[in-house]
PDB file of C-alpha atoms in Angstrom:
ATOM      1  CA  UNK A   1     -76.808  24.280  36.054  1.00 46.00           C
ATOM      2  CA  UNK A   2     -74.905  22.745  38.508  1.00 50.00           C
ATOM      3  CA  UNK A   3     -70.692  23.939  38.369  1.00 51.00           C
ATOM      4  CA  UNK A   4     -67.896  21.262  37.697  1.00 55.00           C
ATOM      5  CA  UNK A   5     -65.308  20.430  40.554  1.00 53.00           C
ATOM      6  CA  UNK A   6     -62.776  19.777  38.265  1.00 54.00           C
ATOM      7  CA  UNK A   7     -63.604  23.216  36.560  1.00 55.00           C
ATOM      8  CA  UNK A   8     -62.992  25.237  39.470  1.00 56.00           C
ATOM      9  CA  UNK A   9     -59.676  23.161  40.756  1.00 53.00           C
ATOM     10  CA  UNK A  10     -58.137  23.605  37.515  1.00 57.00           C
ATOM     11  CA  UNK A  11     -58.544  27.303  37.577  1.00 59.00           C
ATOM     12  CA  UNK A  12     -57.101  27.428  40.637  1.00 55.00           C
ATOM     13  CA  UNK A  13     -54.221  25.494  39.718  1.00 48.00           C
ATOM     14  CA  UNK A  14     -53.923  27.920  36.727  1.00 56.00           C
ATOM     15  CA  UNK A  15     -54.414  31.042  38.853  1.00 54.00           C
ATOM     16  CA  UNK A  16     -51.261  29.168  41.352  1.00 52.00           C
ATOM     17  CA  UNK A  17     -48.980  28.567  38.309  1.00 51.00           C
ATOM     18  CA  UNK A  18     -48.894  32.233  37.334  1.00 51.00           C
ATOM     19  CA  UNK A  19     -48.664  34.274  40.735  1.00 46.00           C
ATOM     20  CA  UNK A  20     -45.897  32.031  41.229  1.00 49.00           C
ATOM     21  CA  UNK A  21     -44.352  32.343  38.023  1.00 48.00           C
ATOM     22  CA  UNK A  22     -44.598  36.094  38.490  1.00 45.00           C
ATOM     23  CA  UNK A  23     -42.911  36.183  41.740  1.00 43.00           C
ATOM     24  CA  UNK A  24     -40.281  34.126  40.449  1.00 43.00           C
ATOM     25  CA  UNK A  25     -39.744  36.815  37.601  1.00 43.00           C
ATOM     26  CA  UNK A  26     -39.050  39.239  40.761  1.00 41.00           C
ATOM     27  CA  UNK A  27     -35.807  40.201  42.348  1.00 40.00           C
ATOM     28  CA  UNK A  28     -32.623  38.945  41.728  1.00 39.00           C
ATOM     29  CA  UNK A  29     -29.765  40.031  40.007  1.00 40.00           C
ATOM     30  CA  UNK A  30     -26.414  41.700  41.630  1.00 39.00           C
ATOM     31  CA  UNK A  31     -24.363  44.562  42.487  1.00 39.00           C
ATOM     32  CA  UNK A  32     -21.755  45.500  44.259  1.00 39.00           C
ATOM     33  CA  UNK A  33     -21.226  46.857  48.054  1.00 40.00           C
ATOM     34  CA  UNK A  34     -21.274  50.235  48.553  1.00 41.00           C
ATOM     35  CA  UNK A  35     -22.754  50.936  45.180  1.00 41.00           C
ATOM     36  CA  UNK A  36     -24.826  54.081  45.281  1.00 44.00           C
ATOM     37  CA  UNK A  37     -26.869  53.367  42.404  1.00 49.00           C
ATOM     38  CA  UNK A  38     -30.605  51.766  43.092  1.00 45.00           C
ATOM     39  CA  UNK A  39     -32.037  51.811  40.468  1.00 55.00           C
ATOM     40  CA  UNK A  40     -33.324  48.553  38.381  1.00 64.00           C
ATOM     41  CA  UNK A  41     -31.711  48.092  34.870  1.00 77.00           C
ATOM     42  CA  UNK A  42     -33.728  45.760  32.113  1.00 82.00           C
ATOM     43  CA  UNK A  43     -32.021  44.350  29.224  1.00 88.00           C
ATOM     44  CA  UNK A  44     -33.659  44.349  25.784  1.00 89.00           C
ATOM     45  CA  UNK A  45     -35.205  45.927  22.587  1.00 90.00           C
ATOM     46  CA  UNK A  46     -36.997  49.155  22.544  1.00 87.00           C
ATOM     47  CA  UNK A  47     -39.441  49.918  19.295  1.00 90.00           C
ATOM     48  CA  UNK A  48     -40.040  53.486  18.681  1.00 89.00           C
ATOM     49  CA  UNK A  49     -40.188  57.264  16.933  1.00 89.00           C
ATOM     50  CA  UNK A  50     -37.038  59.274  17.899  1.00 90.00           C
ATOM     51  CA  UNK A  51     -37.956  61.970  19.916  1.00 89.00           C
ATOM     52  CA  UNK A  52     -35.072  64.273  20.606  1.00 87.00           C
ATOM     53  CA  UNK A  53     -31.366  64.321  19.799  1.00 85.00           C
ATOM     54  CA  UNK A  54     -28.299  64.582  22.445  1.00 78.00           C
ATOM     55  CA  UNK A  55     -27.947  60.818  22.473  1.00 86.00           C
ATOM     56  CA  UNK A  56     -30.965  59.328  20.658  1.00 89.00           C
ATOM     57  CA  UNK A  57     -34.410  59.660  22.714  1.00 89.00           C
ATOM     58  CA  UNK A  58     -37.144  56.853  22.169  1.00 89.00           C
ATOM     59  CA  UNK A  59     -40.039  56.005  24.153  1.00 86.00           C
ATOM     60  CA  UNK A  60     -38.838  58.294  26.523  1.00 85.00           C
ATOM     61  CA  UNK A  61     -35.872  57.198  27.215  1.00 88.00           C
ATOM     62  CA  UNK A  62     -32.780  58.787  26.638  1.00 90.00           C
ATOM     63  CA  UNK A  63     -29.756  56.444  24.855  1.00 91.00           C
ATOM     64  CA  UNK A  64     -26.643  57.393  24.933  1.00 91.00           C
ATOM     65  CA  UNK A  65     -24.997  56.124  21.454  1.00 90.00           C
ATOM     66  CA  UNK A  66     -21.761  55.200  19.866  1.00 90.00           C
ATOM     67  CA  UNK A  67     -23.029  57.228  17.063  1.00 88.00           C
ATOM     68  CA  UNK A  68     -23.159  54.670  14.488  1.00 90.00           C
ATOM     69  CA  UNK A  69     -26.726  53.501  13.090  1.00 92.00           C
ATOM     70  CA  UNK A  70     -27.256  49.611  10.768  1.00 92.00           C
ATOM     71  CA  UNK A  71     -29.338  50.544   8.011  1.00 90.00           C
ATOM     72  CA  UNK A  72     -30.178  49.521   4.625  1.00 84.00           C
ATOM     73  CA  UNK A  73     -31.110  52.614   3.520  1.00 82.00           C
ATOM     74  CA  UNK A  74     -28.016  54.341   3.441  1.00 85.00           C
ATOM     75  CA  UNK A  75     -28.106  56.050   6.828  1.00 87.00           C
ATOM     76  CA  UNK A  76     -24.986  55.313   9.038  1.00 90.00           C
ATOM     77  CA  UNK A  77     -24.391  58.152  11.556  1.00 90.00           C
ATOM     78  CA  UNK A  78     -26.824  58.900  14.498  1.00 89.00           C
ATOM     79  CA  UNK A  79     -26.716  62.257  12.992  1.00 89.00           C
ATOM     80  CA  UNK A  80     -28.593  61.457   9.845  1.00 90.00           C
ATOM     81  CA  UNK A  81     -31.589  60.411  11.896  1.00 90.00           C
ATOM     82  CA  UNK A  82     -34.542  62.647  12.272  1.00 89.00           C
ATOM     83  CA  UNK A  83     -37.714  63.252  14.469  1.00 89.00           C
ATOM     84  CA  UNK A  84     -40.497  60.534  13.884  1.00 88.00           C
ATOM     85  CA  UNK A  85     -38.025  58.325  12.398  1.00 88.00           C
ATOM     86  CA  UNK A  86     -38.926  54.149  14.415  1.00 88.00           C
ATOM     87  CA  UNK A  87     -35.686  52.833  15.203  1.00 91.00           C
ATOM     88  CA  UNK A  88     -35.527  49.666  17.325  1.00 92.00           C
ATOM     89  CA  UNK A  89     -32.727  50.011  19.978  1.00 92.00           C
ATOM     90  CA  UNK A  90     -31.164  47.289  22.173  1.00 93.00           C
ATOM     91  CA  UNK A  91     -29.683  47.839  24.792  1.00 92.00           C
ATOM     92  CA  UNK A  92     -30.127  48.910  28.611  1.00 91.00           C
ATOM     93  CA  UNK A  93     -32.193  51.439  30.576  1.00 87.00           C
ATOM     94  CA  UNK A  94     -33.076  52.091  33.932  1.00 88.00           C
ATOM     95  CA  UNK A  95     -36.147  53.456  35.744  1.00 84.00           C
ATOM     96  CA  UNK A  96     -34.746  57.067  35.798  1.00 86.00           C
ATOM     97  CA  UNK A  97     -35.115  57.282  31.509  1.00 82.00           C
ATOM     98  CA  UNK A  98     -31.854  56.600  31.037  1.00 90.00           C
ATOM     99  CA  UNK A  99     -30.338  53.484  28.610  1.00 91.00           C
ATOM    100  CA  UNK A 100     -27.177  52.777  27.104  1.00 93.00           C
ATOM    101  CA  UNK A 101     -27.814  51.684  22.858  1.00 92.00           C
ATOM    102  CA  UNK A 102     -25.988  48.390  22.008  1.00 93.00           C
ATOM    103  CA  UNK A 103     -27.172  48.457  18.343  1.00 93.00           C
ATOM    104  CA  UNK A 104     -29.291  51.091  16.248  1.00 92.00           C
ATOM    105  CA  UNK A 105     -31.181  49.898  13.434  1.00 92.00           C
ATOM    106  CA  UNK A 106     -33.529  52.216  11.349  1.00 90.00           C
ATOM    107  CA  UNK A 107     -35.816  50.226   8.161  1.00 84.00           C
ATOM    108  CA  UNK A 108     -37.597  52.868   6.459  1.00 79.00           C
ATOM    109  CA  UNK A 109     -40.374  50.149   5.951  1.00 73.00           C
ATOM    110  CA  UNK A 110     -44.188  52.096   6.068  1.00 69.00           C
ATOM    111  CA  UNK A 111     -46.678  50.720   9.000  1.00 68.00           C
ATOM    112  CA  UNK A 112     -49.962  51.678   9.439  1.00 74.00           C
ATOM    113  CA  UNK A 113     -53.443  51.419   8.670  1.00 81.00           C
ATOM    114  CA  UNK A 114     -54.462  51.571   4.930  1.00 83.00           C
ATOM    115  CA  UNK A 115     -57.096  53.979   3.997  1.00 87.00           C
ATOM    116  CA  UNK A 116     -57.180  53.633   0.364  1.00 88.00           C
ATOM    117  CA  UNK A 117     -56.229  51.725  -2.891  1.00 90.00           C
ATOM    118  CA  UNK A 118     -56.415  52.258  -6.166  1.00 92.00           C
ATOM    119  CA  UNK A 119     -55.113  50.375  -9.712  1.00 93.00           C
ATOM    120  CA  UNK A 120     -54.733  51.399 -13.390  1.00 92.00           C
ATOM    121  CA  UNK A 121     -54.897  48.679 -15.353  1.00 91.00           C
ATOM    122  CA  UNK A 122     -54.255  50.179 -18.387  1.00 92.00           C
ATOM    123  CA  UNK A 123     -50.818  52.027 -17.068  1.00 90.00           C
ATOM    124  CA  UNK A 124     -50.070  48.858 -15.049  1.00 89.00           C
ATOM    125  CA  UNK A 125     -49.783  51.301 -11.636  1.00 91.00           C
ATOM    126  CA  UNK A 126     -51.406  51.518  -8.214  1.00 90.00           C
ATOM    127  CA  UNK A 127     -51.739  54.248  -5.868  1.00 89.00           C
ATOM    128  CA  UNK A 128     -51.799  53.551  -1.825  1.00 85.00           C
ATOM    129  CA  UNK A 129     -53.047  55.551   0.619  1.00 86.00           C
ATOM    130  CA  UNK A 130     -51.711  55.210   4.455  1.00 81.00           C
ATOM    131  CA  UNK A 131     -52.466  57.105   7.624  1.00 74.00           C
ATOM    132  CA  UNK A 132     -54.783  59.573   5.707  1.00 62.00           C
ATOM    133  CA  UNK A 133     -56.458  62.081   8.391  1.00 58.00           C
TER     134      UNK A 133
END
């Protein structure tokens, strides 16, 4: 079977479009003269268990806080948090594990894979069974 031209110049194309695209996602940004500090910052949200206190610690990075927390589960202090709690934290961070927290927010909502079900019809209840080992 013989190949198609226009299969293989499209490809190409495609294969163009995005090593450009990434380069153009390189570099940038600013700083001033005589600043000391290297290292890259990136803007954004970070997803994830809290690992260690002194500041909050997700992902591996370390945020320093403000101390307050948005919840709707009555939690409003950093220092009502505990370990394995997912908070999603924007903010900053650099390279070196280190971020500054904009906003906390902790949902107490349960994700993960189901394992089992079960429903009582006569007593109108249901049992779920999540992350079962």
């Amino acid at each position: 079977m013989k190949r198609n031209g226009l299969s293989k110049a499209i490809k190409l194309v495609m294969a163009g479009a995005l090593v450009g695209g990434l380069a153009a996602c390189g570099g940038g940004g600013s700083g001033s003269s005589g600043s000391a500090d290297t290292s890259a910052s990136s803007q954004g949200t970070s997803v994830g268990a809290v690992t260690g206190f002194g500041s909050v610690y997700v992902n591996g990075t370390r945020f320093t806080t403000d101390g307050r927390v948005d919840s709707d589960d009555g939690l409003e202090r950093e220092d009502q948090l505990d370990k394995g709690m997912i908070l999603k934290v924007k903010g900053s961070w650099d390279d070196r594990g280190e971020g500054r927290a904009d906003d906390i927010s902790y949902d107490d909502t349960l994700r993960g894979p189901l394992t089992a079900a079960s429903w009582d019809a006569s007593a109108n209840t249901g049992q779920l069974e999540m992350l079962a080992r």
